[in-house]
Every structure is written in C-alpha cells, then in structure tokens.
Coordinates of C-alpha atoms in Angstrom, one line a residue:
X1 CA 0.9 -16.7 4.1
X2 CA -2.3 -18.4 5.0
X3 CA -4.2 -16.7 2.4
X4 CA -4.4 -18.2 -0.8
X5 CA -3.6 -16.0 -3.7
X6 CA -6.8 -15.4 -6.3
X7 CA -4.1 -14.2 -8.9
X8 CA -1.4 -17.2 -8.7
X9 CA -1.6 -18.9 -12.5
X10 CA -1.6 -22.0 -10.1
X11 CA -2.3 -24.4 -7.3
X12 CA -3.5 -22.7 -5.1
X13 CA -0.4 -20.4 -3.6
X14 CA -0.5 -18.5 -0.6
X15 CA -0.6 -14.6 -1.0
X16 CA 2.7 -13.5 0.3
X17 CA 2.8 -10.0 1.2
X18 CA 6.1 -7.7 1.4
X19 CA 5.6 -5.0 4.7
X20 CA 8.3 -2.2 5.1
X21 CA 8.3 -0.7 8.9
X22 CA 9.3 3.2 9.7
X23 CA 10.1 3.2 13.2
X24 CA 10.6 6.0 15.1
X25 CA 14.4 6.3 15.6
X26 CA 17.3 8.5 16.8
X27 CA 19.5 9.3 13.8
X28 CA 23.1 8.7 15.7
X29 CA 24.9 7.4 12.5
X30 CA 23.1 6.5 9.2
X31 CA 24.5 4.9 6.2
X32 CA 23.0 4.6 3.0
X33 CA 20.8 1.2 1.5
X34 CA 19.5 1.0 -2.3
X35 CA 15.9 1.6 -2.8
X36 CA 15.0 -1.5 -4.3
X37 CA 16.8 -4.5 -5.1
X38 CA 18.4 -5.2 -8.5
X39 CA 15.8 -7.2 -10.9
X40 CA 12.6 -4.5 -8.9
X41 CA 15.1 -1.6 -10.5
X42 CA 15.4 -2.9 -13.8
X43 CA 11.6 -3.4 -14.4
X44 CA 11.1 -0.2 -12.8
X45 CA 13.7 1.3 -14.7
X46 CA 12.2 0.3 -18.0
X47 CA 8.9 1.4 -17.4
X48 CA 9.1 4.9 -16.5
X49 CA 12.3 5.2 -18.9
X50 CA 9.9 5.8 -21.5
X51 CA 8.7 9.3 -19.8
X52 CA 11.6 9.6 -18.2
X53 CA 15.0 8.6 -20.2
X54 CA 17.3 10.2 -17.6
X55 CA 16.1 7.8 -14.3
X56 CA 17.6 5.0 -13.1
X57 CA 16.5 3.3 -9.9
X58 CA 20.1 1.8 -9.6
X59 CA 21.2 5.0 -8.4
X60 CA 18.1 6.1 -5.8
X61 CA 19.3 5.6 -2.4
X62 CA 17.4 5.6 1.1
X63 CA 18.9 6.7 4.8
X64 CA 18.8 3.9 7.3
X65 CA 19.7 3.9 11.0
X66 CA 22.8 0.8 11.2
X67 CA 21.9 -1.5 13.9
X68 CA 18.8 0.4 14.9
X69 CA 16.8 -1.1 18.1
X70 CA 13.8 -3.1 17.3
X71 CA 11.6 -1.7 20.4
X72 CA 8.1 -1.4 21.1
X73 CA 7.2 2.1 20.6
X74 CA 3.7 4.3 21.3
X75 CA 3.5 5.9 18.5
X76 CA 0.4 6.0 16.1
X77 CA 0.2 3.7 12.8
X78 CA 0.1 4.6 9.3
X79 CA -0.6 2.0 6.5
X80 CA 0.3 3.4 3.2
X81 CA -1.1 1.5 -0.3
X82 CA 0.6 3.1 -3.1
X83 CA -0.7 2.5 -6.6
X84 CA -0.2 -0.7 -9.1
X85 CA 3.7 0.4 -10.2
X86 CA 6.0 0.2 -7.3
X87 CA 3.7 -0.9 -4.6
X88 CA 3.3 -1.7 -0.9
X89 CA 3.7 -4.5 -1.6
X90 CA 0.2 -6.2 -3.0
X91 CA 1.0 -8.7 -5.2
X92 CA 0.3 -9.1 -9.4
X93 CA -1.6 -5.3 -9.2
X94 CA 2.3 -3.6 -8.6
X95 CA 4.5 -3.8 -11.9
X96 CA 6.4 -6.6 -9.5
X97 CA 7.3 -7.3 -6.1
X98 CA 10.4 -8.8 -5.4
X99 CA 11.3 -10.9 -2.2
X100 CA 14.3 -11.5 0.4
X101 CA 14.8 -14.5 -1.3
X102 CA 15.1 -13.0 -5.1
X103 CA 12.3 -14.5 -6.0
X104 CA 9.6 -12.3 -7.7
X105 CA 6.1 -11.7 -9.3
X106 CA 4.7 -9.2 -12.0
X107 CA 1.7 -7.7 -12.4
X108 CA -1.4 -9.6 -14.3
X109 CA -1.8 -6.4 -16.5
X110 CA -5.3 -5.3 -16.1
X111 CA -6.1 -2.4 -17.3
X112 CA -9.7 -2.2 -17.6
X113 CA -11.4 -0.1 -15.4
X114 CA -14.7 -2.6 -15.5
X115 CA -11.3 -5.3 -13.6
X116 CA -10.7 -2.9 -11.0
X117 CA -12.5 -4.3 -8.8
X118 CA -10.6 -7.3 -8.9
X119 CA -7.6 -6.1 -7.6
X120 CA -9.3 -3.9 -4.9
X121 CA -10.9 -6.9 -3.1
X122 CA -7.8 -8.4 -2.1
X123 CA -6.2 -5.0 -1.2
X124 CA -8.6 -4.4 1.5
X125 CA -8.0 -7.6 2.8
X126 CA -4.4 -7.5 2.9
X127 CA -5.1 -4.2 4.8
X128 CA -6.7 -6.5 7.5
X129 CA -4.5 -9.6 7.7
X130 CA -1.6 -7.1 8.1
X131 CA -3.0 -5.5 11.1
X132 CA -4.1 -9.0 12.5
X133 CA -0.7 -9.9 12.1
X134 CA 1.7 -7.0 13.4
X135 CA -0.2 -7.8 16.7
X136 CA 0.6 -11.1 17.3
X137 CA 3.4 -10.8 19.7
X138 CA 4.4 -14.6 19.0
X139 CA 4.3 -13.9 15.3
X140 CA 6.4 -10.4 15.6
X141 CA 9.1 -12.3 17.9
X142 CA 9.8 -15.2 15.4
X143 CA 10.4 -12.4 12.5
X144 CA 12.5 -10.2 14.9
X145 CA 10.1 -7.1 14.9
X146 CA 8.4 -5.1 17.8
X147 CA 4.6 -6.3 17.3
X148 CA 2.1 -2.3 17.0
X149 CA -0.5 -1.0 18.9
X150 CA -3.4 -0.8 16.5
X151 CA -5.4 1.5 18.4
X152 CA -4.7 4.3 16.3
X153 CA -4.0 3.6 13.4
X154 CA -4.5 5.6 10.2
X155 CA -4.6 4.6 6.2
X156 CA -3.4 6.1 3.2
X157 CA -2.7 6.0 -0.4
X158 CA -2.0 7.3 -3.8
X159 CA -4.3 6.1 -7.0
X160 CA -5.5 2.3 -6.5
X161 CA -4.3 2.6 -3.2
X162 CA -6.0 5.9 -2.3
X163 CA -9.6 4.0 -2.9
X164 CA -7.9 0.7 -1.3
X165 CA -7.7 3.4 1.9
X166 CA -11.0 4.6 1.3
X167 CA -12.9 0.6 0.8
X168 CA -10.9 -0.6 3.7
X169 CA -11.8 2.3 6.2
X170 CA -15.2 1.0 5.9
X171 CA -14.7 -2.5 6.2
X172 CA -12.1 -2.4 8.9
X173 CA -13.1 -0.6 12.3
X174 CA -10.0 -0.4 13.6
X175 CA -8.9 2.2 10.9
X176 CA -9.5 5.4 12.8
X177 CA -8.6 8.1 9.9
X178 CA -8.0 7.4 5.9
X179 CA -6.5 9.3 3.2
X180 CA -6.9 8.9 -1.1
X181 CA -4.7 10.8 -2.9
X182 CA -6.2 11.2 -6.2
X183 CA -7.6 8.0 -6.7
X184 CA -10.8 7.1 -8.2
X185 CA -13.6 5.2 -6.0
X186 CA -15.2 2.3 -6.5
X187 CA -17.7 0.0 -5.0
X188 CA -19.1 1.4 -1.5
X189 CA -17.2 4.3 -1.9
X190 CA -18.5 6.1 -4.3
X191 CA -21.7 6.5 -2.1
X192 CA -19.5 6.7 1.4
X193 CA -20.9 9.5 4.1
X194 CA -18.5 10.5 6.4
X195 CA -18.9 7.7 9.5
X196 CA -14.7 8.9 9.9
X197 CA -12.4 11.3 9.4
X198 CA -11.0 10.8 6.2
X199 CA -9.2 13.4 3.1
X200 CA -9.8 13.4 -0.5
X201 CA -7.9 14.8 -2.0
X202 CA -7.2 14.6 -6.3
X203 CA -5.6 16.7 -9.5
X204 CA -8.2 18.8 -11.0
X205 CA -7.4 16.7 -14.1
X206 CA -8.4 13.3 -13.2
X207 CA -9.0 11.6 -15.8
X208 CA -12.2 11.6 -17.4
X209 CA -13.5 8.4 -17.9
X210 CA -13.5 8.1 -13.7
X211 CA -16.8 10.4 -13.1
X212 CA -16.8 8.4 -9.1
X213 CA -14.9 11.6 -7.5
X214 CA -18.1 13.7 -8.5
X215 CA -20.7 11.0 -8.0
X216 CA -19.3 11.0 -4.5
X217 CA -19.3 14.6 -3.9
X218 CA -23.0 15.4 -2.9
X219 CA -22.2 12.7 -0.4
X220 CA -20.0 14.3 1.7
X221 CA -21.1 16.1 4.2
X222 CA -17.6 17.8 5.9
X223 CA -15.6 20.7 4.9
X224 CA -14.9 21.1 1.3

C-alpha cells in the first residue's frame, strides 16, 4: 500500500492490491470455499447474466486444503493477470475487487481502446511491487505467508492481462518466461523481438479494430 492509486476519485489513496497464492500441497482432506465473496458474485453475476441467464457465481465453488502448512517451498512462480472482469486483482480496470474487510471498488469503465494504456501502466507495475514484496521475509511473516523465490518466475494472462504479461516481461528482468492469451499489444509490444521466451497465443477472430497481433508478427523471430 505504498503506492498511490492514479484511479482513486480522491486524496490521494494507496493502490491496494488483492494476491491469491497456489501452493504446492498434499491433498489429505479438502473441503469446499466459495469462489468469490457475496457483493464480487452479485456484480459478476449481473454482468455475464446477460449472455449467460443460467450462471450464478453463488453456486461456483473452489477445493481448498483445511489447515494447509504455510511452508517455504522450491517451486517455480507463476503470476497470472486475467482481464478487466474478474481480475487478479488490479484495481478500477476489473468489474470490482472486493476485500477481506467487505470493502470494495469498481471499475472506472473505460472502454476506449485510445485509454488502454491507462490501465496497462499501472498493471505492469503492480507486476513489480508484487514480486518486491512476496520477497520480503519481514513483510511475508507479518501477513502469515511463506515469502517466494523469484528466481524463476514466469507471467501470464488472458486479454488486458495477456499484453500486461507481455509489457511487464520487458520492463521487469526478473520475469524469465511470459504468456498472452489472446490479448491485443500495446506500447513496446507491438514492436517486441524475442529477448525471452514468451507464447502468443490468440482466437483467429480477434477482433478487428486490434490490427497490433499482425503489426507484431514480422517481429518475431521464433517458431510460428
């Protein structure tokens, strides 16, 4: 929280993030936990209700390991940026994030693809500040989680978040490997050359006022 938040309609808040760890962990007993909390399932609830009438995120469910050990384990890193709906969690771009506390924020609407920048700019930051953070040991002990090893540590996500992974491999060295899952590019992107390993991969129907996907083809020079 010692970021402040470009998007806050005031005084200068600090950006509060929301950071949901997969461990590693051996599946003795699990129970089940709701998906999202009640107000996140109503908004989410109403927006895709109008494609899909017969969905209700009251009812979605996730398996959890009760009581599972908080250890330090070597396993690779993944950061995952889903797109601006239910998100990961970068707040005002995801239709809302909603917090331990109940408290919660919605999106600022922009829809523009001329704004998108806007909102990617303080993605790939928050893709830094969390890695500065999950390291600090001090930091990881006072929330009660094992603090990562960053060495290897990969990137990936789907629409805004696929070219968050893309902008943020090149501004941040310690990403090893990214992933976009049809998402546009934007920015340095469009014109990236393959300095890392990283998959792009999109519908053959993207849509067709985003022409970056083939301004950036003749750039890469890997498999295709």
């Amino acid at each position: 929280m010692s970021r402040v938040n470009p998007f806050a309609p005031c005084c200068n808040k600090p950006r509060r993030l929301m950071l949901t760890l997969y461990p590693p962990n051996t599946c003795q007993q699990t129970e089940y936990i709701t998906y999202v909390p009640p107000t996140s399932a109503a908004a989410l609830t109403d927006l895709f209700g109008r494609c899909l009438p017969n969905l209700s995120f009251d009812n979605l469910q996730l398996t959890s390991v009760p009581g599972a050990a908080r250890e330090q384990h070597c396993t690779a890193s993944i950061l995952l940026s889903p797109p601006p709906d239910p998100s990961y969690d970068h707040l005002h771009d995801g239709t809302i994030v909603e917090y331990p506390d109940d408290s919660y924020v919605e999106n600022v609407n922009v829809t523009s693809p001329d704004k998108i920048l806007t909102l990617l700019e303080p993605r790939i930051a928050d893709v830094s500040f969390v890695l500065d953070n999950v390291t600090n040991g001090t930091l990881c002990e006072q929330l009660g989680i094992p603090s990562l090893d960053t060495d290897r540590t990969a990137t990936f996500g789907h629409s805004l978040g696929g070219a968050t992974a893309v902008d943020a491999l090149l501004a941040e060295p310690r990403l090893r490997v990214g992933c976009n899952r049809d998402g546009g590019l934007w920015g340095d992107g469009i014109t990236l050359i393959n300095i890392r390993l990283y998959l792009l991969l999109t519908a053959g129907n993207h849509p067709a006022w985003n022409t970056s996907l083939a301004e950036n083809w003749p750039y890469q020079t890997g498999r295709k």
